[in-house]
mmCIF file of C-alpha atoms in Angstrom:
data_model
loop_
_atom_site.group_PDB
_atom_site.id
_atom_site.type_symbol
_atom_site.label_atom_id
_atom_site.label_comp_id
_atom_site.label_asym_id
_atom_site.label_seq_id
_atom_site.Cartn_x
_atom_site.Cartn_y
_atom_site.Cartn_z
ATOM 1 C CA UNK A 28 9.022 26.633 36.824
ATOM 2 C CA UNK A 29 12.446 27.700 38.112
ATOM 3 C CA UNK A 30 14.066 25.679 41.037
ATOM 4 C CA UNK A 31 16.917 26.502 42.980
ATOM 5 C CA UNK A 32 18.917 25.905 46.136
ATOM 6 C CA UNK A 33 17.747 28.537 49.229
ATOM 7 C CA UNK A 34 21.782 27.885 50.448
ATOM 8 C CA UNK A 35 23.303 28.057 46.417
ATOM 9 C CA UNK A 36 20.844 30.931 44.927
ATOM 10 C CA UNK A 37 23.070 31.980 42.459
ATOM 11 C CA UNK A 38 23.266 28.254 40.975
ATOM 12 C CA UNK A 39 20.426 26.921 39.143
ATOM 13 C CA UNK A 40 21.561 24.059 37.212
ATOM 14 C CA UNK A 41 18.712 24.135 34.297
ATOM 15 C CA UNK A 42 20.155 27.516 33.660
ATOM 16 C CA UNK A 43 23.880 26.299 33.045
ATOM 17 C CA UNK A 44 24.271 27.376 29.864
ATOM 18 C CA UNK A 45 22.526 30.446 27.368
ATOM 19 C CA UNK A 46 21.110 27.709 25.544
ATOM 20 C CA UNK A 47 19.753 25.869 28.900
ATOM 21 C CA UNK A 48 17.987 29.472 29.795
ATOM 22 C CA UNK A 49 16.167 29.689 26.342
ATOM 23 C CA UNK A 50 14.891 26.354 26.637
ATOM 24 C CA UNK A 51 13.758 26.082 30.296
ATOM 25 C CA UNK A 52 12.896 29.527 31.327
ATOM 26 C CA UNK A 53 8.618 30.027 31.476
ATOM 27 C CA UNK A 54 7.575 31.852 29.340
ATOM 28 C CA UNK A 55 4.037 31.809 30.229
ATOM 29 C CA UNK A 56 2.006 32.230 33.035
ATOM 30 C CA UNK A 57 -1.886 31.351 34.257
ATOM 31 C CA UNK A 58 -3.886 34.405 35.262
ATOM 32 C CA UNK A 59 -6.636 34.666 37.908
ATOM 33 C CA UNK A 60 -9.530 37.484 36.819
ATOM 34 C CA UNK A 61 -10.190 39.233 39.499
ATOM 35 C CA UNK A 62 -13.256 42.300 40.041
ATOM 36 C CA UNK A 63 -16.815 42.621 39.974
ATOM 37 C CA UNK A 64 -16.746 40.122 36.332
ATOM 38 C CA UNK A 65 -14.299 37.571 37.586
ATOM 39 C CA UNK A 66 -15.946 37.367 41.085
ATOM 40 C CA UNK A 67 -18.924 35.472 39.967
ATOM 41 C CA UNK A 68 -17.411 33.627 37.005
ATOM 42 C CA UNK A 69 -17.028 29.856 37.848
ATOM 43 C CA UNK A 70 -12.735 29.450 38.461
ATOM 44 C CA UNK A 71 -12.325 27.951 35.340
ATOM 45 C CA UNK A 72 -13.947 30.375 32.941
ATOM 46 C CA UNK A 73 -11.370 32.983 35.158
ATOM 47 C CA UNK A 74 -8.318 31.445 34.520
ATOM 48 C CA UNK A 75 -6.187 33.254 31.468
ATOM 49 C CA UNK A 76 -3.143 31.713 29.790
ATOM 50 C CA UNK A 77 -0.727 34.814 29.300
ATOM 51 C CA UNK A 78 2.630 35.132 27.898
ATOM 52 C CA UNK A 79 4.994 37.904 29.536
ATOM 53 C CA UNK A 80 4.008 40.622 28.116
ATOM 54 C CA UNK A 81 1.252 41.205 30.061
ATOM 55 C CA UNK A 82 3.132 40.814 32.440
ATOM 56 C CA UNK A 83 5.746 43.271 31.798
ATOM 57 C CA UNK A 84 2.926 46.150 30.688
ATOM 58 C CA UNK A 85 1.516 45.361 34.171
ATOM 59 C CA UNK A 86 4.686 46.338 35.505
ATOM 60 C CA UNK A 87 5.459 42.795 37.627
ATOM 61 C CA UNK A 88 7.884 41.337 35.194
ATOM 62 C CA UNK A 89 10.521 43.570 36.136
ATOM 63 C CA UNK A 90 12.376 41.419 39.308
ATOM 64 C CA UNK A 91 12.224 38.143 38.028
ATOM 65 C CA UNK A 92 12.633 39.079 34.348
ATOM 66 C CA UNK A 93 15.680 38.464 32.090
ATOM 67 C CA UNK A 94 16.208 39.407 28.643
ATOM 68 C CA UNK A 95 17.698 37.120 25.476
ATOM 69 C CA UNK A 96 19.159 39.212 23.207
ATOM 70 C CA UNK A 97 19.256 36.789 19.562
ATOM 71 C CA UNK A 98 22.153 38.899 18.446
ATOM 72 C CA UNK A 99 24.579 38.308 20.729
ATOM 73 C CA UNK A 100 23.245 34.989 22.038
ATOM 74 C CA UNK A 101 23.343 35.620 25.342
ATOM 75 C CA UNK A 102 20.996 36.563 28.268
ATOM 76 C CA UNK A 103 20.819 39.653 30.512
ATOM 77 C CA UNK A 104 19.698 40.232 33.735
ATOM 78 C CA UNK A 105 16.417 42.375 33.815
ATOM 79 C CA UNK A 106 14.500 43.531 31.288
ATOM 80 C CA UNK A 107 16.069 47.115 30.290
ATOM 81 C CA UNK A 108 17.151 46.263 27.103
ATOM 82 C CA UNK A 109 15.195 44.771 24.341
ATOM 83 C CA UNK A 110 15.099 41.017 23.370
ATOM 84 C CA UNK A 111 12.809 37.790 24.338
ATOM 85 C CA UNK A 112 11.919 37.762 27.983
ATOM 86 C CA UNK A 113 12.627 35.220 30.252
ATOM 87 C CA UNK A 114 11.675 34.130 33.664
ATOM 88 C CA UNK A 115 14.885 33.533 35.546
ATOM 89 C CA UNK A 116 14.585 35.542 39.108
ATOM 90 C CA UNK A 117 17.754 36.745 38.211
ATOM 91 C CA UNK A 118 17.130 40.102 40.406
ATOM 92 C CA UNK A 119 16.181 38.628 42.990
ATOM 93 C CA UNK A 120 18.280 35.345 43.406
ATOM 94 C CA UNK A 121 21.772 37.610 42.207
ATOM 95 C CA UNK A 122 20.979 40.797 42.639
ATOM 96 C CA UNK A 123 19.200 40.931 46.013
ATOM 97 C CA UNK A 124 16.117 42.667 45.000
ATOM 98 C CA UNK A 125 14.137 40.788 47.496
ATOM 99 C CA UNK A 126 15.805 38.436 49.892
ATOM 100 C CA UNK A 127 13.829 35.301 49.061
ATOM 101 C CA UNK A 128 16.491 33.007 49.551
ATOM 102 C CA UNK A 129 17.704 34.189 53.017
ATOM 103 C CA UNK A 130 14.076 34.242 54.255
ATOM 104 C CA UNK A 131 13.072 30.324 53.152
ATOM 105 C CA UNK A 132 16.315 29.170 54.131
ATOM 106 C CA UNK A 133 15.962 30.891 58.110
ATOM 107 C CA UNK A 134 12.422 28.956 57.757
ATOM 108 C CA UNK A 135 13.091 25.852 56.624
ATOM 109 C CA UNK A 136 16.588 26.085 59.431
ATOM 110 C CA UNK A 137 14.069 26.853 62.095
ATOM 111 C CA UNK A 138 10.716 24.620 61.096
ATOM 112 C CA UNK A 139 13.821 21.384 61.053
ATOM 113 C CA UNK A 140 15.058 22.305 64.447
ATOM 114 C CA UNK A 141 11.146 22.547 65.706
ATOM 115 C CA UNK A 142 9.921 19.516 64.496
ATOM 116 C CA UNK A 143 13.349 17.258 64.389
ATOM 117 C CA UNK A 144 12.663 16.644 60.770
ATOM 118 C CA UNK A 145 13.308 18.190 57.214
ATOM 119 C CA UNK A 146 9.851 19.918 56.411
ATOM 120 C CA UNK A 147 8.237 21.761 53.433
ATOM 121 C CA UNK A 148 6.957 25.215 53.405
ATOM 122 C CA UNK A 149 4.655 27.381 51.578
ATOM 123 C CA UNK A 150 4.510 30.776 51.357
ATOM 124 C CA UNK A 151 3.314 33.986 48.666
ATOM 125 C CA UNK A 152 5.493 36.950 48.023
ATOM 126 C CA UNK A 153 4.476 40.318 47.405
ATOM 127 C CA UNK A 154 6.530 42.011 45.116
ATOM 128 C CA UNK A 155 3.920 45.105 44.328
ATOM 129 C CA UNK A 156 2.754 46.738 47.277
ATOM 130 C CA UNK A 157 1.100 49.998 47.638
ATOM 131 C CA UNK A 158 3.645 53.398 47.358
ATOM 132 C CA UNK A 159 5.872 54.316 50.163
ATOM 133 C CA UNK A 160 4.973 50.062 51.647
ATOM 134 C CA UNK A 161 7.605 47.585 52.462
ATOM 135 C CA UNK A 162 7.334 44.170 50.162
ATOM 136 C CA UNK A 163 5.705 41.184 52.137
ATOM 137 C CA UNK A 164 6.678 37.484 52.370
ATOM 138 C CA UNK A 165 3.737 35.639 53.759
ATOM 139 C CA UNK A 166 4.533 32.399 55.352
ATOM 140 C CA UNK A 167 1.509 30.466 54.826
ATOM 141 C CA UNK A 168 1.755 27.160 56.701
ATOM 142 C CA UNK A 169 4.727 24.967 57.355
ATOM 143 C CA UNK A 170 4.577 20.591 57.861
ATOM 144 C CA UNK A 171 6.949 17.730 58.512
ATOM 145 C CA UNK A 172 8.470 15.355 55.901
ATOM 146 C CA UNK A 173 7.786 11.959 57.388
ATOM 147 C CA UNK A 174 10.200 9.430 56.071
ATOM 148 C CA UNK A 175 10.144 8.162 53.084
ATOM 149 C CA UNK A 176 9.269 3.897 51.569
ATOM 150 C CA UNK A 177 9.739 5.223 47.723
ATOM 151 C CA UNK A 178 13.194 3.646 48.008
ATOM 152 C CA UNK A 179 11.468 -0.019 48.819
ATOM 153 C CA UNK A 180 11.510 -2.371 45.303
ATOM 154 C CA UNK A 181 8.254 -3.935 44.968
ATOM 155 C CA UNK A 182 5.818 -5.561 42.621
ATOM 156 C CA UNK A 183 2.876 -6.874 42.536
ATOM 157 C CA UNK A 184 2.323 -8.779 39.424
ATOM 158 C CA UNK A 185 0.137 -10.954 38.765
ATOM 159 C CA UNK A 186 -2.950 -11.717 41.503
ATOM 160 C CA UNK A 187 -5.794 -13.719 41.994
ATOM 161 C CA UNK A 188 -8.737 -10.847 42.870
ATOM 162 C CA UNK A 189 -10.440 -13.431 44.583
ATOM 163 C CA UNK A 190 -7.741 -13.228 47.236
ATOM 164 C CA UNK A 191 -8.459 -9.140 47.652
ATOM 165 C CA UNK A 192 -10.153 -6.996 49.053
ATOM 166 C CA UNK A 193 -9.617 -3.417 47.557
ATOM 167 C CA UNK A 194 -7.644 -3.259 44.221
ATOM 168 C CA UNK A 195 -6.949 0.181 42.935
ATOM 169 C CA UNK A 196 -5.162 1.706 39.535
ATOM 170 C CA UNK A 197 -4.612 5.228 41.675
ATOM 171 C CA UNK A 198 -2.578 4.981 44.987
ATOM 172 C CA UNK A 199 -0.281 7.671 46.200
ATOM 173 C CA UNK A 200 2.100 6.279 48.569
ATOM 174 C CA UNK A 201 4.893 3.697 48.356
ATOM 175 C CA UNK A 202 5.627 0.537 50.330
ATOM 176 C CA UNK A 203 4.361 -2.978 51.980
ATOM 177 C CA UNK A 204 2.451 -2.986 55.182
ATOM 178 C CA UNK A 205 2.736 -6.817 56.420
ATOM 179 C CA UNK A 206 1.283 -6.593 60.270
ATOM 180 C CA UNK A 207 -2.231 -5.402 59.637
ATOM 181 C CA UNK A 208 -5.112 -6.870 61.163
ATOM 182 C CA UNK A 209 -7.671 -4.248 61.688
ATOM 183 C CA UNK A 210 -10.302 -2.558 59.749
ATOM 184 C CA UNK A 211 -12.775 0.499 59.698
ATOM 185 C CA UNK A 212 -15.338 0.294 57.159
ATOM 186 C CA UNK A 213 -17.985 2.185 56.387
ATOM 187 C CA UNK A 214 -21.011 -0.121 55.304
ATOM 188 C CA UNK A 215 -21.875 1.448 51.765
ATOM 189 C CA UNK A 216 -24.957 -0.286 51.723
ATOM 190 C CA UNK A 217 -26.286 1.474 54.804
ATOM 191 C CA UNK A 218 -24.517 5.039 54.227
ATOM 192 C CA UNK A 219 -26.663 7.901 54.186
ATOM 193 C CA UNK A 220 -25.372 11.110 52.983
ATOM 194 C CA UNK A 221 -27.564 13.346 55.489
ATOM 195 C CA UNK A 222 -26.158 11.166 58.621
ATOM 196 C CA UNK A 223 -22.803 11.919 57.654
ATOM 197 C CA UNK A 224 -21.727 13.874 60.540
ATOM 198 C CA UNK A 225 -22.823 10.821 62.953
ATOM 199 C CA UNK A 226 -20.496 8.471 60.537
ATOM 200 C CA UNK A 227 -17.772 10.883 61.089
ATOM 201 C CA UNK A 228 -18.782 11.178 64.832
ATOM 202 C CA UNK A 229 -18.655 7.304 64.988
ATOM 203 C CA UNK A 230 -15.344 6.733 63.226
ATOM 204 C CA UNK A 231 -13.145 9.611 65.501
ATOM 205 C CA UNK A 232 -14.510 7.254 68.415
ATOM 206 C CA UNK A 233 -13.144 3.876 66.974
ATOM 207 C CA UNK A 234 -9.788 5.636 65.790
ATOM 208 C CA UNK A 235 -8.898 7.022 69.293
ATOM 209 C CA UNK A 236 -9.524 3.550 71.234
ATOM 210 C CA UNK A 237 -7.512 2.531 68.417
ATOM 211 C CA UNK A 238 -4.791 5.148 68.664
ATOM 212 C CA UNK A 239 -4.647 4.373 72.525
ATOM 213 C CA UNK A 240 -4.194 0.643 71.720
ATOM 214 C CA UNK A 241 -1.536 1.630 69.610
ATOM 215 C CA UNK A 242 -3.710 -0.776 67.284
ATOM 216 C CA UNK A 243 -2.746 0.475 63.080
ATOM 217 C CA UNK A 244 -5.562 -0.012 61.369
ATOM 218 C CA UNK A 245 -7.080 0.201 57.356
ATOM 219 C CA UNK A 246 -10.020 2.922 56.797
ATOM 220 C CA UNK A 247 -12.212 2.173 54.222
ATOM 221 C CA UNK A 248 -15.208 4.330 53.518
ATOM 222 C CA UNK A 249 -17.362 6.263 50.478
ATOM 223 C CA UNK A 250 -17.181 9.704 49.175
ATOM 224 C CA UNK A 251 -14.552 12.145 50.560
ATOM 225 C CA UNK A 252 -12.835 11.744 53.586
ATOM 226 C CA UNK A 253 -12.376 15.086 55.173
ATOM 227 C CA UNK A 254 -15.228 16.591 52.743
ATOM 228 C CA UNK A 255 -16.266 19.891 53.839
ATOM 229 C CA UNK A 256 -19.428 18.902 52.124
ATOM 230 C CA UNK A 257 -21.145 16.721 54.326
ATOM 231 C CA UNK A 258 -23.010 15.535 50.837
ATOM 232 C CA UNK A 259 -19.839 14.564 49.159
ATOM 233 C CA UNK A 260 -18.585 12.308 51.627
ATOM 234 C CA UNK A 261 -17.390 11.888 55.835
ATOM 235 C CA UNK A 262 -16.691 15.554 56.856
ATOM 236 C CA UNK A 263 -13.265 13.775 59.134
ATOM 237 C CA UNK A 264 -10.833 15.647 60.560
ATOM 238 C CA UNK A 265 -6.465 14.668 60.482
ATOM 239 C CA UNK A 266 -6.720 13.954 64.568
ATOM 240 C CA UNK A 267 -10.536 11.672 64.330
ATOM 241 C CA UNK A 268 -8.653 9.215 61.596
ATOM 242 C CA UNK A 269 -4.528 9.651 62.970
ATOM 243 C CA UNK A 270 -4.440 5.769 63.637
ATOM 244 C CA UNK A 271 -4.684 5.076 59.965
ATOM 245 C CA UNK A 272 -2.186 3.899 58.314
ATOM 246 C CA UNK A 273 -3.997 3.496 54.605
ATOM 247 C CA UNK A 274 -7.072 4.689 53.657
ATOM 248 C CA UNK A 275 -9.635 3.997 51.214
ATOM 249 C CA UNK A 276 -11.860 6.337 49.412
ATOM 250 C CA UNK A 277 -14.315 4.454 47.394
ATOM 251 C CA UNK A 278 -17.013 6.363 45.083
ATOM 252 C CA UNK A 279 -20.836 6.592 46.136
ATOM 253 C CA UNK A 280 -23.668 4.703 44.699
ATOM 254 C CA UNK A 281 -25.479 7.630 42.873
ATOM 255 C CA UNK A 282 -22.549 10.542 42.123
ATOM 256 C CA UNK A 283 -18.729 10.109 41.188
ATOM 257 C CA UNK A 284 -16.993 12.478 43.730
ATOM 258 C CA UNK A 285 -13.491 13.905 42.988
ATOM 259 C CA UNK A 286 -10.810 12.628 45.371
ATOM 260 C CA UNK A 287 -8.994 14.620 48.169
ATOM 261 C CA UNK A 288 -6.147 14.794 46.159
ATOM 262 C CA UNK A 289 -4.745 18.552 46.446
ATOM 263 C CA UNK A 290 -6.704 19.204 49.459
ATOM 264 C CA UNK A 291 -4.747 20.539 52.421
ATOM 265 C CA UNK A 292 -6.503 17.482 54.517
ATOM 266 C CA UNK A 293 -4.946 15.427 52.050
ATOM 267 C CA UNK A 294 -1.538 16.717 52.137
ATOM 268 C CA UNK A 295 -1.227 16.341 55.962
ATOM 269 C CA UNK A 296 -2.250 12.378 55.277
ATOM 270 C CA UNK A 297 0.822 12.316 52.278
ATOM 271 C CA UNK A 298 2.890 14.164 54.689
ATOM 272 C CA UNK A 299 2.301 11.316 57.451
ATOM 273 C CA UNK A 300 2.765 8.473 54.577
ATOM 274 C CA UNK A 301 -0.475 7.414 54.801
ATOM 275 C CA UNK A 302 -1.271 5.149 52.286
ATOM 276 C CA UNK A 303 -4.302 6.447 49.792
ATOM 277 C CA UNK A 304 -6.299 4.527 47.438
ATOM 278 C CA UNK A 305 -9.067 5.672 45.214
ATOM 279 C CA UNK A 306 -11.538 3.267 43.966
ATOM 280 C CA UNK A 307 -14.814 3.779 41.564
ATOM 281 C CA UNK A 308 -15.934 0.697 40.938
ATOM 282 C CA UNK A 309 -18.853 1.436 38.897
ATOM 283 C CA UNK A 310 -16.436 2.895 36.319
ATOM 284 C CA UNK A 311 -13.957 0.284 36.141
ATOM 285 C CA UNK A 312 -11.398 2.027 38.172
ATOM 286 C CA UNK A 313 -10.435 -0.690 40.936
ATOM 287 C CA UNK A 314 -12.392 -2.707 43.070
ATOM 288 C CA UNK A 315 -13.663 -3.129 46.926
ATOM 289 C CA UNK A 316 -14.927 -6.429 47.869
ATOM 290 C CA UNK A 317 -17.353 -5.002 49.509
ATOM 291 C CA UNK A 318 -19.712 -8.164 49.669
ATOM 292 C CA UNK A 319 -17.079 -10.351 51.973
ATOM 293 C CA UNK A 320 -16.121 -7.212 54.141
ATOM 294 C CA UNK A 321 -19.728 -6.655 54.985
ATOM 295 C CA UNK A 322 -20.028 -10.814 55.579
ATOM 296 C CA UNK A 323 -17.224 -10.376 58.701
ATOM 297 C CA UNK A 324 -17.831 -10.649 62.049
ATOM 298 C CA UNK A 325 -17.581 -7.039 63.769
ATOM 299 C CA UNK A 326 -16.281 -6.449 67.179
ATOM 300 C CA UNK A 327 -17.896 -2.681 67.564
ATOM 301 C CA UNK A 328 -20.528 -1.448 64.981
ATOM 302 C CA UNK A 329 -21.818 2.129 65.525
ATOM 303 C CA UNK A 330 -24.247 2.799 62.572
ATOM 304 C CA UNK A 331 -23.155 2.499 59.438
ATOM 305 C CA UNK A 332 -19.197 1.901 60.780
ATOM 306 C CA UNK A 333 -17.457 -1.185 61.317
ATOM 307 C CA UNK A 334 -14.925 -2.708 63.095
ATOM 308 C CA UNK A 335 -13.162 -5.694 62.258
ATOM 309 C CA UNK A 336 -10.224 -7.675 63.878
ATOM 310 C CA UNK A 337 -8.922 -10.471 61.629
ATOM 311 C CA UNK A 338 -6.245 -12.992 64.182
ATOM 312 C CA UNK A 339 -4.246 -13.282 60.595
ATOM 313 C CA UNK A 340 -2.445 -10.249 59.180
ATOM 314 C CA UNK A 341 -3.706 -8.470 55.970
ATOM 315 C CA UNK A 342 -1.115 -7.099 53.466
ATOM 316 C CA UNK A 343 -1.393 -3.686 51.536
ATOM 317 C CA UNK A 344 1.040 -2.992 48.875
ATOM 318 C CA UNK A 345 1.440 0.671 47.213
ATOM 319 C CA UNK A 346 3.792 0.582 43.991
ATOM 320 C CA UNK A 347 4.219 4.333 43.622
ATOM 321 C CA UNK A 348 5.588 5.103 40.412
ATOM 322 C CA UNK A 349 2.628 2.600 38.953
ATOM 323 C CA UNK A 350 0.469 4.507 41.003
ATOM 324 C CA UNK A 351 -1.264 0.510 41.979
ATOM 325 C CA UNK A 352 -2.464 -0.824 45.149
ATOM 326 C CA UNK A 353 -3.819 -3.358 46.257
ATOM 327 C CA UNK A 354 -4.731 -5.036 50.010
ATOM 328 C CA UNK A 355 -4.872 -8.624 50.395
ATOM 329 C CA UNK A 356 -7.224 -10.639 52.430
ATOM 330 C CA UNK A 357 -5.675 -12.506 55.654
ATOM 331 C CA UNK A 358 -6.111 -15.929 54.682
ATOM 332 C CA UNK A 359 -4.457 -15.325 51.504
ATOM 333 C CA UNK A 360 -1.254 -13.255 52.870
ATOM 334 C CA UNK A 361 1.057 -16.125 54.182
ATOM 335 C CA UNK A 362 3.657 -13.528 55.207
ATOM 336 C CA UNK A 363 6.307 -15.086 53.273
#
């Protein structure tokens, strides 16, 4: 997909050169059916891979189209003349069809100055509205980028998995957390699926004596946090788990959930740097030592949810581009 600069339009550096163009412009698309048929279709059997011309016989190509002419071997704004058609947004990004670039760049100028921080945006354009109707931009929702760790050099090597207690080959996030001594856990072995709303009820409690404390703490639970299937996991919200500064998601006993990953819930959590780790044990994929958690003394328990104070600090380590994790217990983190 194209990329470009909202304050350089006109300079997209994959397109430097005619040769550049041919090899990086799309050339396909996905598809979403849509009517009576698609409607009731599961998403996946809706989904169409197209090339562009279907697009260009359904009349959308036109302002973001380009055209390679073989002949000459070079490449031509819009799609008037015949030849292999690109994607480029040439139209729009040089000839001002649409003012996409002006419009993100006044958005992402005034969603900095509102939050004091660089932020990323989302929005939809429509390029095909009905005769005698104005195109729309719809902005669609707007977030902070919290500061980055993905600069920080670590490694993990090799560990004794005696000395953890969650060990994961899929984290998102990137850094060392040295200073942590608390814990929420939820007990697996007394979870129940239909109580889920009093688990979540239970753990928004804990995290806002936490959050008053100022106390940072590690969530570990099963299923999905911030499921909107109470079945599939803790149906949490971003402000009942705020104090957590990594959080587990570790797979149920009897079904394999998919992870938040994607999830607008989730993004908020990558947007805070909250550390993620998923963990299904039963298949191999990481580990939760779930049998000396369970055998520490908790301060608060409020059903199935735990709290735990260790005096020592624990240690969580997220290697992004190894997408690894692991937490350490206390007695085994010596801080050094």
């Amino acid at each position: 997909s194209i990329r470009f600069s909202p304050a350089h339009p006109r300079h997209i550096v994959e397109f430097s050169s005619v040769e550049d163009m041919v090899k990086n412009a799309q050339r396909e698309f996905w598809a979403l059916q849509l009517g009576s048929n698609g409607a009731a279709a599961p998403l996946r059997d809706r989904m169409a891979r197209l090339t562009l011309d279907e697009a260009e016989e359904h009349g959308v190509l036109g302002p973001l189209g380009s055209t390679y002419s073989p002949e000459n071997n070079a490449v031509y704004d819009g799609i008037a003349r015949p030849g292999i058609r690109l994607v480029t947004f040439a139209p729009i990004l040089k000839n001002d069809a649409f003012p996409l670039a002006d419009i993100v760049a006044e958005l992402l100028d005034i969603g900095s100055a509102g939050t004091s921080s660089p932020v990323e945006l989302e929005f939809a354009v429509n390029l095909s509205p009905p005769p005698g109707e104005p195109k729309e931009f719809g902005f669609l929702q707007l977030r902070p980028l919290a500061p980055s760790r993905e600069l920080e050099d670590l490694e993990i090597g090799q560990v004794d998995r005696e000395s953890l207690i969650v060990e994961s080959p899929w984290v998102l996030g990137n850094g060392r957390l040295e200073n942590i001594r608390d814990f929420l856990v939820v007990d697996r072995d007394c979870f129940d699926r239909s109580r889920s709303r009093a688990t979540a009820a239970a753990v928004s409690k804990l995290n806002a004596r936490l959050v008053a404390e100022g106390t940072p703490y590690v969530l570990i639970g099963v299923g999905r946090w911030g499921s909107s299937h109470p079945e599939l996991g803790i149906p949490v919200g971003w402000d009942d788990i705020s104090g957590a500064v990594a959080i587990v998601e570790a797979g149920l006993r009897d079904i394999r959930v998919t992870p938040s990953q994607g999830t607008h819930f989730f993004q908020n959590l990558a947007s805070c740097n909250v550390g993620y780790f998923t963990v299904n044990q039963e298949r191999g994929e990481g580990m939760v030592r779930w049998d000396w958690l369970l055998s520490q003394e908790a301060e608060v328990t409020d059903g199935c949810v735990r709290y735990i104070h260790f005096d020592d600090p624990a240690e969580v380590i997220m290697i992004g581009q190894e997408h690894r994790g692991i937490i350490r217990k206390p007695e085994a983190f010596t801080g050094q």
